[in-house]
Each structure stands twice: as structure tokens, then as C-alpha cells.
XYZ file of C-alpha atoms in Angstrom:
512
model
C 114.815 111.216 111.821
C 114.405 114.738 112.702
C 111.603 115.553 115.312
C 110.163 118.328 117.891
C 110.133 117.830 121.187
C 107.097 118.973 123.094
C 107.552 119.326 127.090
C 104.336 118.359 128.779
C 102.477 121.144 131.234
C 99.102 119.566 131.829
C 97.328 121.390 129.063
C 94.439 119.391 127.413
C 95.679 120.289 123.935
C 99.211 118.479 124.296
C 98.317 115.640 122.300
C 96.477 118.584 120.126
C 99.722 119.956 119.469
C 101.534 116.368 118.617
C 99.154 115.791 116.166
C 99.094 118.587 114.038
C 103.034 118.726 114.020
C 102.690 115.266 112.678
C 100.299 116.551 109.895
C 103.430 118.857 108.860
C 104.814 115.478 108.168
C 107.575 115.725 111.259
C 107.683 113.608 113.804
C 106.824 115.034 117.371
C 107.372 113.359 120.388
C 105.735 114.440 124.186
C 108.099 114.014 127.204
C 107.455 115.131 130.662
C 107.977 119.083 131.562
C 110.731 117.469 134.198
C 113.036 116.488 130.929
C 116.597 117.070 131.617
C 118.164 119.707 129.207
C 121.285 117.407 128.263
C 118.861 114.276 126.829
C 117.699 116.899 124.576
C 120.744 117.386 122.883
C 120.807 115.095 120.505
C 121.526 115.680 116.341
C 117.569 114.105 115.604
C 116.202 117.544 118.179
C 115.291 120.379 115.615
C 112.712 121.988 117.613
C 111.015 122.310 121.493
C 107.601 123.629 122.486
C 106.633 124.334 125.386
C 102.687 123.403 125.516
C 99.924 125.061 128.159
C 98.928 124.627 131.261
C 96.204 125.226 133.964
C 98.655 126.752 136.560
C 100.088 129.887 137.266
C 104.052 130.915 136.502
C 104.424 132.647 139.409
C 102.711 130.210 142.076
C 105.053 128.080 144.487
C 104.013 124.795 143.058
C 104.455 125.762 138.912
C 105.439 123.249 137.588
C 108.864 124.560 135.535
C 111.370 123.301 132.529
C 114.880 122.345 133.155
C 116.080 126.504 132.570
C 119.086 124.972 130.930
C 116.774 124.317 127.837
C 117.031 127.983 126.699
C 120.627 127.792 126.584
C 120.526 125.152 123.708
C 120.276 127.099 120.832
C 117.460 125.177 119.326
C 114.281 127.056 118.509
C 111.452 127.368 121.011
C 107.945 127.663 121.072
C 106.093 128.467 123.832
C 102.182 128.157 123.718
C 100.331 129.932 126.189
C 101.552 128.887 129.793
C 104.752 127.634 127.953
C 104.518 131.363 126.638
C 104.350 132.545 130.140
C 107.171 130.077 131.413
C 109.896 131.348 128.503
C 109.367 134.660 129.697
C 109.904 134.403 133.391
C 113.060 132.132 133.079
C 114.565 135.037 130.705
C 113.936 138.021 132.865
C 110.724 139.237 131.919
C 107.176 139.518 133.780
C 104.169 137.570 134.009
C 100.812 138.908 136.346
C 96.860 138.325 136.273
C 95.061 139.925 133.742
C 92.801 142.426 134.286
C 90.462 140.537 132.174
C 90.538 136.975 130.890
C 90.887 135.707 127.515
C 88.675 132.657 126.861
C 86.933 132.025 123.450
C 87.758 133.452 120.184
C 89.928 136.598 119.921
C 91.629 138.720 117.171
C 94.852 138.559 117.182
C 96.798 142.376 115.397
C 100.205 141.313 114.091
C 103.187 143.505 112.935
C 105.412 142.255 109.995
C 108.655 140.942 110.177
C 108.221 137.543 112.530
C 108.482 134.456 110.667
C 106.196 132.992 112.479
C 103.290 134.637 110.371
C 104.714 134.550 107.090
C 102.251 134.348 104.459
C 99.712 135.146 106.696
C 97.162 138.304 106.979
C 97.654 141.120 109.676
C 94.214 140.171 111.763
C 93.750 136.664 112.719
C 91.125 134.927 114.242
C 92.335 132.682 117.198
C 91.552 130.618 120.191
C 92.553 132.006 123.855
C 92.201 130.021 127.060
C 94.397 132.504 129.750
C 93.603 134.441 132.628
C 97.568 135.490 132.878
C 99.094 137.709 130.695
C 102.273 139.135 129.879
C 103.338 142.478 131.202
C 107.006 142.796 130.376
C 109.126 140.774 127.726
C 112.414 139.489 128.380
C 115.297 141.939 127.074
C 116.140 141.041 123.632
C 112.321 139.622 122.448
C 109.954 142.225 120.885
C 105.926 142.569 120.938
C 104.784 141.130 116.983
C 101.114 140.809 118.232
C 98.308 142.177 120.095
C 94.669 140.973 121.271
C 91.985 142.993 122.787
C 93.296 142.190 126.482
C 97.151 141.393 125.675
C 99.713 143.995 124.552
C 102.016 140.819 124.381
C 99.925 138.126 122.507
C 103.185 137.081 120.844
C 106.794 137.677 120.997
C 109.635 137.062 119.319
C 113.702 137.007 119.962
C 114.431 136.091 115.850
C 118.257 135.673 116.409
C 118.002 132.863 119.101
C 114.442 131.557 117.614
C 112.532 131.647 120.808
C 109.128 132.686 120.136
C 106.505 132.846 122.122
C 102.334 132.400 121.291
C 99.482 133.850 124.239
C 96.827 132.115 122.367
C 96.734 128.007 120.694
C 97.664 127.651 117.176
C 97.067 123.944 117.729
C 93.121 123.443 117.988
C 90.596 124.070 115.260
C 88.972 127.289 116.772
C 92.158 128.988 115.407
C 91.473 128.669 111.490
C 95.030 129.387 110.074
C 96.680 127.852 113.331
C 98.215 124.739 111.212
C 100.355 127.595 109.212
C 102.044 129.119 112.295
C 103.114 125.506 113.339
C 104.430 125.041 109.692
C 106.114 128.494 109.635
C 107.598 127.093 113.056
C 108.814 123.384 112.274
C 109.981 123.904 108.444
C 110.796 127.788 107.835
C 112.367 128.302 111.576
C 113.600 124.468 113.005
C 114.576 123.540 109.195
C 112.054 120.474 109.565
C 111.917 118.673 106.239
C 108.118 116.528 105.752
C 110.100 112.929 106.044
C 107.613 111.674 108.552
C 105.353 109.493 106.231
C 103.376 106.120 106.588
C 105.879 104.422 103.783
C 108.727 106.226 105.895
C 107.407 104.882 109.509
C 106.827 101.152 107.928
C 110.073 100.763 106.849
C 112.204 102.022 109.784
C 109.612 99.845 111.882
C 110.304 96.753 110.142
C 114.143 97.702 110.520
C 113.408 97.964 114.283
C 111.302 94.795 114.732
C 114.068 92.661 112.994
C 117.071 94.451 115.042
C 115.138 94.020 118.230
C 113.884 90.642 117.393
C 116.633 88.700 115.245
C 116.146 85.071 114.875
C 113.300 84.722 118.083
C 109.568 84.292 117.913
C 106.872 86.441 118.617
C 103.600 85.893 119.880
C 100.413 88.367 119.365
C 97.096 88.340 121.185
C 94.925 89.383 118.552
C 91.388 90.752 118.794
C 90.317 91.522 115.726
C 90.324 95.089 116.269
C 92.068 98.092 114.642
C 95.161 98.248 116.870
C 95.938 94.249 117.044
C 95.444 93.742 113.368
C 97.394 96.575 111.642
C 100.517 94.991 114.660
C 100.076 91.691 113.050
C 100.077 92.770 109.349
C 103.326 94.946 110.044
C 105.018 92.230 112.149
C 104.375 90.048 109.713
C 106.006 91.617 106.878
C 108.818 91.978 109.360
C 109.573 88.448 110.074
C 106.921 86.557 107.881
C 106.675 82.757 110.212
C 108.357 84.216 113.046
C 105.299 85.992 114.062
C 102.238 83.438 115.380
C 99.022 85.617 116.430
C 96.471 83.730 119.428
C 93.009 84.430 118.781
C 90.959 84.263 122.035
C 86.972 83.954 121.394
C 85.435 84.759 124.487
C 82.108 84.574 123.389
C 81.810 88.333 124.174
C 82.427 89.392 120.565
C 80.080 90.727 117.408
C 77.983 88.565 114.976
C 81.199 86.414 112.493
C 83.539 87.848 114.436
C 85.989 84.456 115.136
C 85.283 83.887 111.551
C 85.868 86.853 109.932
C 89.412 87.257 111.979
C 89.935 83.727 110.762
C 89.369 84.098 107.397
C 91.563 87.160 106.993
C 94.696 86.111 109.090
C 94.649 82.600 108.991
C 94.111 82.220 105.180
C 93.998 85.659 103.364
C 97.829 86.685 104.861
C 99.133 83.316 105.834
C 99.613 84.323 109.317
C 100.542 81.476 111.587
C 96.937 81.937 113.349
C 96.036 79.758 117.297
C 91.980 80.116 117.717
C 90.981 79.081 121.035
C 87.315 78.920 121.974
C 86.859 79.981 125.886
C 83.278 80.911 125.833
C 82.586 78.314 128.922
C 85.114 79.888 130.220
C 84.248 83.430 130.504
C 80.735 82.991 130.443
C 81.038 80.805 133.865
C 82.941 83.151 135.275
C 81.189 85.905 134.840
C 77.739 84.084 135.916
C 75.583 86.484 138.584
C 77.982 89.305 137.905
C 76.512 92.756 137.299
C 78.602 95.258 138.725
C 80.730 96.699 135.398
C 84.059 97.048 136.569
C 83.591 93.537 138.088
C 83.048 92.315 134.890
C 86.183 94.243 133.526
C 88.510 92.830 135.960
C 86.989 88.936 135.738
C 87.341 89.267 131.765
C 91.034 90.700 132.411
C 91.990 87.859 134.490
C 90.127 85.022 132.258
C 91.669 86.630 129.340
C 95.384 86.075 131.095
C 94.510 82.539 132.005
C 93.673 81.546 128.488
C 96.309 83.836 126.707
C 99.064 82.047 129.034
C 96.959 78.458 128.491
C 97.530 79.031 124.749
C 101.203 79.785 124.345
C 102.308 76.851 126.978
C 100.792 74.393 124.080
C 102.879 76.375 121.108
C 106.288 74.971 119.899
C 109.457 76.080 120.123
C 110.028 79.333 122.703
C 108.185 82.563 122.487
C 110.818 85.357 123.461
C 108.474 88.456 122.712
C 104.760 88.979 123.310
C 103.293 91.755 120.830
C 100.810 94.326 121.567
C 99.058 97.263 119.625
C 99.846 100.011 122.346
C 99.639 102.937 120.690
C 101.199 106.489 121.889
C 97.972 107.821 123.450
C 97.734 104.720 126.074
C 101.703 105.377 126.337
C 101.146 109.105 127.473
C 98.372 108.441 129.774
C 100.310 105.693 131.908
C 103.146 107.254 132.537
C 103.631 110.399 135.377
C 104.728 113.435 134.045
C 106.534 114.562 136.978
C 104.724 116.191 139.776
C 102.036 118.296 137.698
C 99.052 118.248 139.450
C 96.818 118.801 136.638
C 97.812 115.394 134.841
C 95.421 112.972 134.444
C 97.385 109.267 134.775
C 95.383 106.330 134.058
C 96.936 102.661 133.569
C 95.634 101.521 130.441
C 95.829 97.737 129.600
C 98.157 97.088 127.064
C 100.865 99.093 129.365
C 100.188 98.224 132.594
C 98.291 95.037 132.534
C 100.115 92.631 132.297
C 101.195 90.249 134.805
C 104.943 90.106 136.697
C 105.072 86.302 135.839
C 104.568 85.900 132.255
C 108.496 86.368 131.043
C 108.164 87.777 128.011
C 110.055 90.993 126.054
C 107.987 93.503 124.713
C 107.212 94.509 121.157
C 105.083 97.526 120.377
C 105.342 98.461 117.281
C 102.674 100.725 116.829
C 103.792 103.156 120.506
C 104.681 105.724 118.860
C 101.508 106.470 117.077
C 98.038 107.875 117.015
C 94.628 106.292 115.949
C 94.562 108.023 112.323
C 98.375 107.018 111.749
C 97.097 103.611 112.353
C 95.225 103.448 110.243
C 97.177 104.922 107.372
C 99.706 102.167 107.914
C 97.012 99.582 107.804
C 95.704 100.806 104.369
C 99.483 100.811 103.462
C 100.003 97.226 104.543
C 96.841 95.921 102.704
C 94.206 95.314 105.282
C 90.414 95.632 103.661
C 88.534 99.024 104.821
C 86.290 97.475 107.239
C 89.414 96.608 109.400
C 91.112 99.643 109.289
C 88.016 101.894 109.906
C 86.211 99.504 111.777
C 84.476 101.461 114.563
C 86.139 101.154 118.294
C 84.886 97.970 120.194
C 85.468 97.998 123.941
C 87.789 95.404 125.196
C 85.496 93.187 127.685
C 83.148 93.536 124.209
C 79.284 92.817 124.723
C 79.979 92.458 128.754
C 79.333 95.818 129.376
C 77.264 96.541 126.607
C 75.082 93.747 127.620
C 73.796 95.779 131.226
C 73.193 93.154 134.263
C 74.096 89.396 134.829
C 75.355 87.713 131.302
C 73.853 84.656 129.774
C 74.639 83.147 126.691
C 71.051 83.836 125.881
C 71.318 87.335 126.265
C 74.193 87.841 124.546
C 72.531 85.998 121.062
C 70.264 88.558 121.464
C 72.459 92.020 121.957
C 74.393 90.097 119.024
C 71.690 89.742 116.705
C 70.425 93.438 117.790
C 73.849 94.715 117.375
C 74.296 93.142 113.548
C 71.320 95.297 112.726
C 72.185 98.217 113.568
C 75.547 97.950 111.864
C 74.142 96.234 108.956
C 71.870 99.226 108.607
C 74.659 101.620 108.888
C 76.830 100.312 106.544
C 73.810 99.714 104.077
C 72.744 103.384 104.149
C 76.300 104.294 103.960
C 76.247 105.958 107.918
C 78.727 103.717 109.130
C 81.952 105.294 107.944
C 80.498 109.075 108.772
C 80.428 108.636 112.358
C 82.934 107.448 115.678
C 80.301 104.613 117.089
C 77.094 102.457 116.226
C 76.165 100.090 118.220
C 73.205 98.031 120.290
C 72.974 97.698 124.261
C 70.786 95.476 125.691
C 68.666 96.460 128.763
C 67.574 94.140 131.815
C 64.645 96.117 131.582
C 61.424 93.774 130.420
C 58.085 95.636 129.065
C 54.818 94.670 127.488
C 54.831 94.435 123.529
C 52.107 93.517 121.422
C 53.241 90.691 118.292
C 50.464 89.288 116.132
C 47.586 88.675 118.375
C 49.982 87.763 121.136
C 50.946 89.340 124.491
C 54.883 89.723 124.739
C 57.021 90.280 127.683
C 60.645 91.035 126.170
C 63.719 92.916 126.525
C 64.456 96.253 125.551
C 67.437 97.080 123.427
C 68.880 100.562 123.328
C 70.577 101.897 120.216
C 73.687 104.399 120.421
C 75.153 106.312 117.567
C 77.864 109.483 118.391
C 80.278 111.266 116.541
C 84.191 112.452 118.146
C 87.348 113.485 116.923
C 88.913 111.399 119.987
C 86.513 110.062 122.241
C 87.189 112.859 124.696
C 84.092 114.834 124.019
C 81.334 113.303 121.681
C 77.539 114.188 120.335
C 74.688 111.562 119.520
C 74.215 111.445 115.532
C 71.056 112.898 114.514
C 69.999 109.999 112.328
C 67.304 110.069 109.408
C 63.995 109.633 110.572
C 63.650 106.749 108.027
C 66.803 104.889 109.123
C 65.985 104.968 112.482
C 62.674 103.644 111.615
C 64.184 100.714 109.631
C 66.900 99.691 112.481
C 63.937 99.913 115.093
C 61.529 97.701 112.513
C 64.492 95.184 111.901
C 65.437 94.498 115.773
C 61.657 93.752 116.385
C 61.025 91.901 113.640
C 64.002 89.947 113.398
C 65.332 89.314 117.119
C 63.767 87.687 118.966
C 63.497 88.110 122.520
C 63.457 92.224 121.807
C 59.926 94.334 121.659
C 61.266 97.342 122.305
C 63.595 99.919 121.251
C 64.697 103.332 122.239
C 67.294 105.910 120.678
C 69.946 107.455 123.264
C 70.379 110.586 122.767
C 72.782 111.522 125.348
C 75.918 113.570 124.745
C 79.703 113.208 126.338
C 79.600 114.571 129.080
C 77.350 114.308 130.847
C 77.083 110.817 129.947
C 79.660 108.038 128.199
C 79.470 106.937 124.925
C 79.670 103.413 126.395
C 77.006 102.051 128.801
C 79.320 100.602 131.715
């Protein structure tokens, strides 16, 4: 399958740019800046860009490209500080600008570069720079201009290098998406073969090549990520595939039934439910401290998950998971860039060095909305495939202080209102998160003629395009009102509730 290669320079729009090559319908992959020249020569390699960056081209610790990659005669793109980098490995000059260019810009174009085909002479776009260039390489040209760059984009049409001083890739450039088009199909000869139909069948091909004749095992959850894995493994290798079901007693309202009644009977999926709610809730007794909790669930969760598969028949070769290519990025180093951000994330690094399994990941090479294309694709009912994210230690760290089973039937109950109430007035599917946290914070409440002394749940409700950033929903007055009147009325143990109104950053959109 053809596919563009992006090298990785720290920029926060990297997975931006992945993304919207994908929405071209071409499959984009993100390697580390470090990326020898030679593993790029390979037939499937149509296209590189170079993405952006925080540092400076001409500071001792840049971080730089193989040079080697502009002698490969494939067509280049580089986007700001990837701009900046093609023009000092070719000859030309990069220096501070006399002013910076952050915020929107117009961008002046001459005719002629096929980068702007079909588009209009003034452009709006998006600038983040305080460098600029000062002298192209011999053999490029000048094809734009902004108010503070004489350079804004360049061009070298018979080797296809071409270079952008502004992003194309975020929203805040309006016709951005064309100039990526005009890149991957009219320049790199990109046809749009990267589909959901496409991507299921050339998985299944992979998980039967990889897998042959041996089982599989799957942790499932219940969530988006687990359940599209299992639906695609399954039509893989059918009975080969047997999913474990852990109920930790740290899930929503039906959850262990709901997950039962889809996989185990709706698509026949060999289906182990194990109930370790005495389990989890013992161990986590007294605890408070969040990341305490995190890494007591983590462990319990192991325990169990290992329990389970020592009591299945026959031998489990592969353990499953629904890593997806945003958890892949973050955990692994891109070289020595010291504006990367590396965190482990669980399904990649978790795991322990004992359990001897092979992995399967089916879903690694994709991001949250090509999820959940493929799960619509394989079948699975909307409120799987846009269900709204659920942390993985689940009510733990929505439920703030020590856990008791108590508590939790309450932040249960107070959570199933508010999404009940969501989904009723048709708000659940508008925004990124809804949900209920409970408090350890007691007040006096009023109930009939009696005096009350209960807890106090908080509700939370944000949109986000990706978690990164997000902004508390102004909700209707009246549905507000009716969550708030529910939760009182109907939970008991709750005489209080307050809205959070808190954006990201400064806060989280979860609690702990």
C-alpha cells in the first residue's frame, strides 16, 4: 500500500499532519526524525514530510534528518521547521526574524506551483515561527509571501521538494486540507486506497499470517478500543479468538451485562467473565492517593488476567490488545529531541516480563476516529463505537478518597443519570465526556421534613477534538436542572450537586 512518511521534529501538530493525510485516503505513517535514509527506500514510500518543530536550524543541538533523504528522489514537504531544515541541508539560509509570525497570516502566492492548484492567490493561514527564511537553496524559487516572510513557500518543481513557512495541517488554515491533497495525489501520485473496507481486509490477512493455527486471548473491557479488536479478530479466526472479561467492580451501571450480552451471545465470541470485585475492592481499602490507586488496579488487574488464562484449555500463544497508533507514538523515543514528550502508556509498556505471550495489535496503526469507522464496518451497535472514553482504573479515580463498595453504588447510580439524561435529550453523542464524580465532601441537605448529612456529587461535561485541550459544555439550563433533580431524588446517599465548569488546562477533564 502506498503511504507518506512523516519524520518526527517535536512539533505538536505531527499527529495533526498524520491525520489529515489519512483523510486524503493515504496512509501516513510517523517515524522518528533519526530515520535512516536507506529504510526509506522502499516501492510502498511515495512521499516524506518533514513536520515542525520548537528548535532552531542553526543551534548546536537541532535536531536534523539523515541529509541523504534529499538525494532520494521522492517528493518532500517540509512544514515550517521541516521548511527551515530542507533549506539549510541544500545550501540556503535560515536567521531570526525580525518579527515573529504567530496567529493567522495572509499568505500572497504566485502561479505556477502545484502545490496551490485550484486555489485563490491570498490565503488565509496559520503561522507559529519566529525563524524565517532569508536565502533559498539554488535551484528552488519564492511562490509565496506573508507580511513578515519574503519566503513563506518555496518550490524546486523538477525534484518535488517544496517547502511551507506556515501549517497547512491544523484548522486555523481553512483551505490547508487542499495543499496536502495537491501534495500526496497531484505531486507523490498517491491514489485514495486507504479505506476502512481496505484496512479490514489486509488486517484480517495479517492476523491469520501472523497467527496461523494458534489461539488468542483478549482482555476485554468493554470499551471502544477492546471491542472493535475483538469484533475484527474474530472475523479473522472465528473460535480461535477467546476474549476474558475482568469485572472489577469499578465499572458503570450494566456494564458486565451489557459486554455479556453483546460478545458472549450477540457475536458468539468465546467470552471468560470473571468477577474480582473482592478482589480489587480489598485491595484498594484506605487508599486515597490517585496514582496509588492506578498502580494497585494495574497490578490486581495482572493477577486476575494471568489467574484467568491458567484455567483456559489448550495453549494461548498470543495475548491481544487495542493499542492504537497514538499510545504507539507516545511510548516510543524519537531520538534525542528534546522537545518530545514520551510517556509509557499501558497497553505498550505495561505489561509484565513473565507472562510469555506474542503480541497482537491489530488496531496500532490507527487513530480514535478510524476506530471507530472499522467498528461501524464490523457491525458493533452505536453506543459501542461512540461510547464516550472511560478511564481505565474506571470509578477509582472518579470516585475521590478511600473506595467502598458503598460509595461506588452511589457514583454508579449518580453516574447512570447523568448519562441517561444525555442520551435522552440527545447531548450524549454532541460532546467528548459526561460523566458523575463523587466527592468525600459531606454537607447539610434538607429532604422532607428531615435533616440530611450526604455526599456531594460533581457533574462534568467537556467537549475535545483529542483530549489534548478541552472546554466544559455549556448545558441547557433545563437539562442541568433535570440531571441535578434526578441525582437527589433518586440516589440516595447524594444531597448535593454542583456543575464543573473548569476548562483543559488549567484543569483535567478527569478528577485524579
Amino acid at each position: 500500500m502506498k503511504k507518506i512518511v512523516i519524520l518526527d521534529f517535536g512539533s505538536q501538530y505531527t499527529q495533526v499532519i498524520a491525520r489529515r493525510i489519512r483523510e486524503c485516503r493515504v496512509y501516513s505513517e510517523i517515524l522518528p526524525h533519526t530515520t535512516r535514509a536507506s529504510s526509506l527506500k522502499q516501492p510502498d514510500v511515495k512521499g516524506i514530510v518533514l513536520s515542525g518543530g520548537p528548535a532552531s536550524v542553526y543551534t548546536t543541538k537541532a535536531p536534523h534528518p539523515d541529509p541523504a533523504i534529499f538525494g532520494l528522489e521522492l517528493p518532500v514537504l517540509g512544514i515550517c521547521y521541516g521548511m527551515q531544515l530542507m533549506a539549510h541541508h541544500l545550501g540556503g539560509r535560515v536567521a531570526p526574524g525580525g518579527k515573529r509570525e504567530y496567529g493567522h497570516g495572509v499568505l500572497h502566492r504566485t502561479p505556477g506551483c502545484p502545490l496551490f492548484s485550484g486555489l485563490p492567490r491570498m490565503l488565509k493561514v496559520w503561522n507559529s515561527h519566529g525563524d524565517k527564511l532569508t536565502r533559498f537553496p539554488k535551484g528552488f524559487r519564492s511562490v509565496a509571501r506573508t507580511e513578515n516572510s519574503e519566503h513563506a513557500a518555496i518550490e524546486h518543481q523538477q525534484k518535488k521538494m517544496y517547502g511551507l513557512q506556515f501549517h497547512p495541517e491544523v484548522h486555523h488554515t481553512p483551505r490547508g486540507q487542499e495543499i496536502l491533497e495537491n501534495f500526496i495525489h497531484r505531486i507523490c501520485g498517491c491514489d485514495q486506497s486507504w479505506t476502512t473496507r481496505s484496512f479490514i481486509d489486509l488486517a484480517c490477512d495479517d492476523i491469520r499470517r501472523r497467527v496461523g493455527n494458534e489461539k488468542v486471548i483478549l482482555g476485554l473491557s468493554g470499551g471502544v478500543d477492546s471491542s472493535v479488536a475483538a469484533a475484527l479478530l474474530h472475523r479473522a479466526i472465528g473460535h480461535q479468538l477467546t476474549c476474558v472479561f475482568v469485572d472489577n467492580g469499578l465499572l458503570r451501571k450494566n456494564e458486565p451485562d451489557g459486554v455479556r450480552k453483546l460478545f458472549g451471545r450477540h457475536f458468539n465470541i468465546h467470552l471468560k467473565c470473571v468477577n474480582a470485585t473482592n478482589d480489587f475492592l480489598r485491595a484498594l481499602r484506605g487508599v486515597s492517593d490517585p496514582e496509588k490507586k492506578r498502580k494497585i488496579i494495574g497490578r490486581q488487574f495482572i493477577h486476575v488476567f494471568e489467574r484467568a488464562t491458567g484455567q483456559l484449555e489448550g495453549n494461548y500463544r498470543f495475548l491481544a490488545q487495542g493499542t492504537l497508533y497514538p499510545d504507539v507514538i507516545e511510548s516510543v523515543s524519537i531520538g534525542n529531541n528534546p522537545a518530545a514528550l514520551i510517556k509509557s502508556h499501558h497497553n505498550v509498556g505495561g505489561l509484565p516480563k513473565r507472562m510469555k505471550f506474542k503480541l497482537v495489535e491489530p488496531l496500532r496503526h490507527l487513530f480514535k476516529d478510524e476506530v471507530r469507522k472499522v467498528g461501524q464496518q464490523l457491525g458493533l451497535p452505536r453506543e459501542v463505537v461512540w461510547r464516550q472514553p472511560f478511564p481505565g482504573p474506571g470509578l477509582a479515580v472518579r470516585c475521590l478518597g478511600p473506595i467502598s463498595a458503598e460509595k461506588l453504588r452511589i457514583l454508579r447510580d449518580a453516574d447512570w443519570v447523568v448519562l441517561d439524561e444525555m442520551k435522552r435529550t440527545g447531548w450524549y453523542y454532541k460532546v467528548w465526556q459526561s460523566f458523575a464524580i463523587l466527592l468525600p465532601v459531606r454537607s447539610v441537605g434538607v429532604m422532607g421534613d428531615e435533616r440530611t448529612y450526604d455526599f456531594t456529587a460533581a457533574v462534568r461535561v467537556v467537549e475535545s477534538q483529542d483530549a489534548m485541550t478541552a472546554d466544559w459544555v455549556r448545558l441547557p439550563e433545563n437539562v442541568l436542572a433535570r440531571i441535578s433533580s434526578r441525582i437527589i431524588n433518586e440516589v440516595k446517599g447524594v444531597n448535593r450537586v454542583v456543575y464543573d465548569i473548569t476548562s483543559k488546562p488549567p484543569g483535567t477533564i478527569e478528577w485524579e
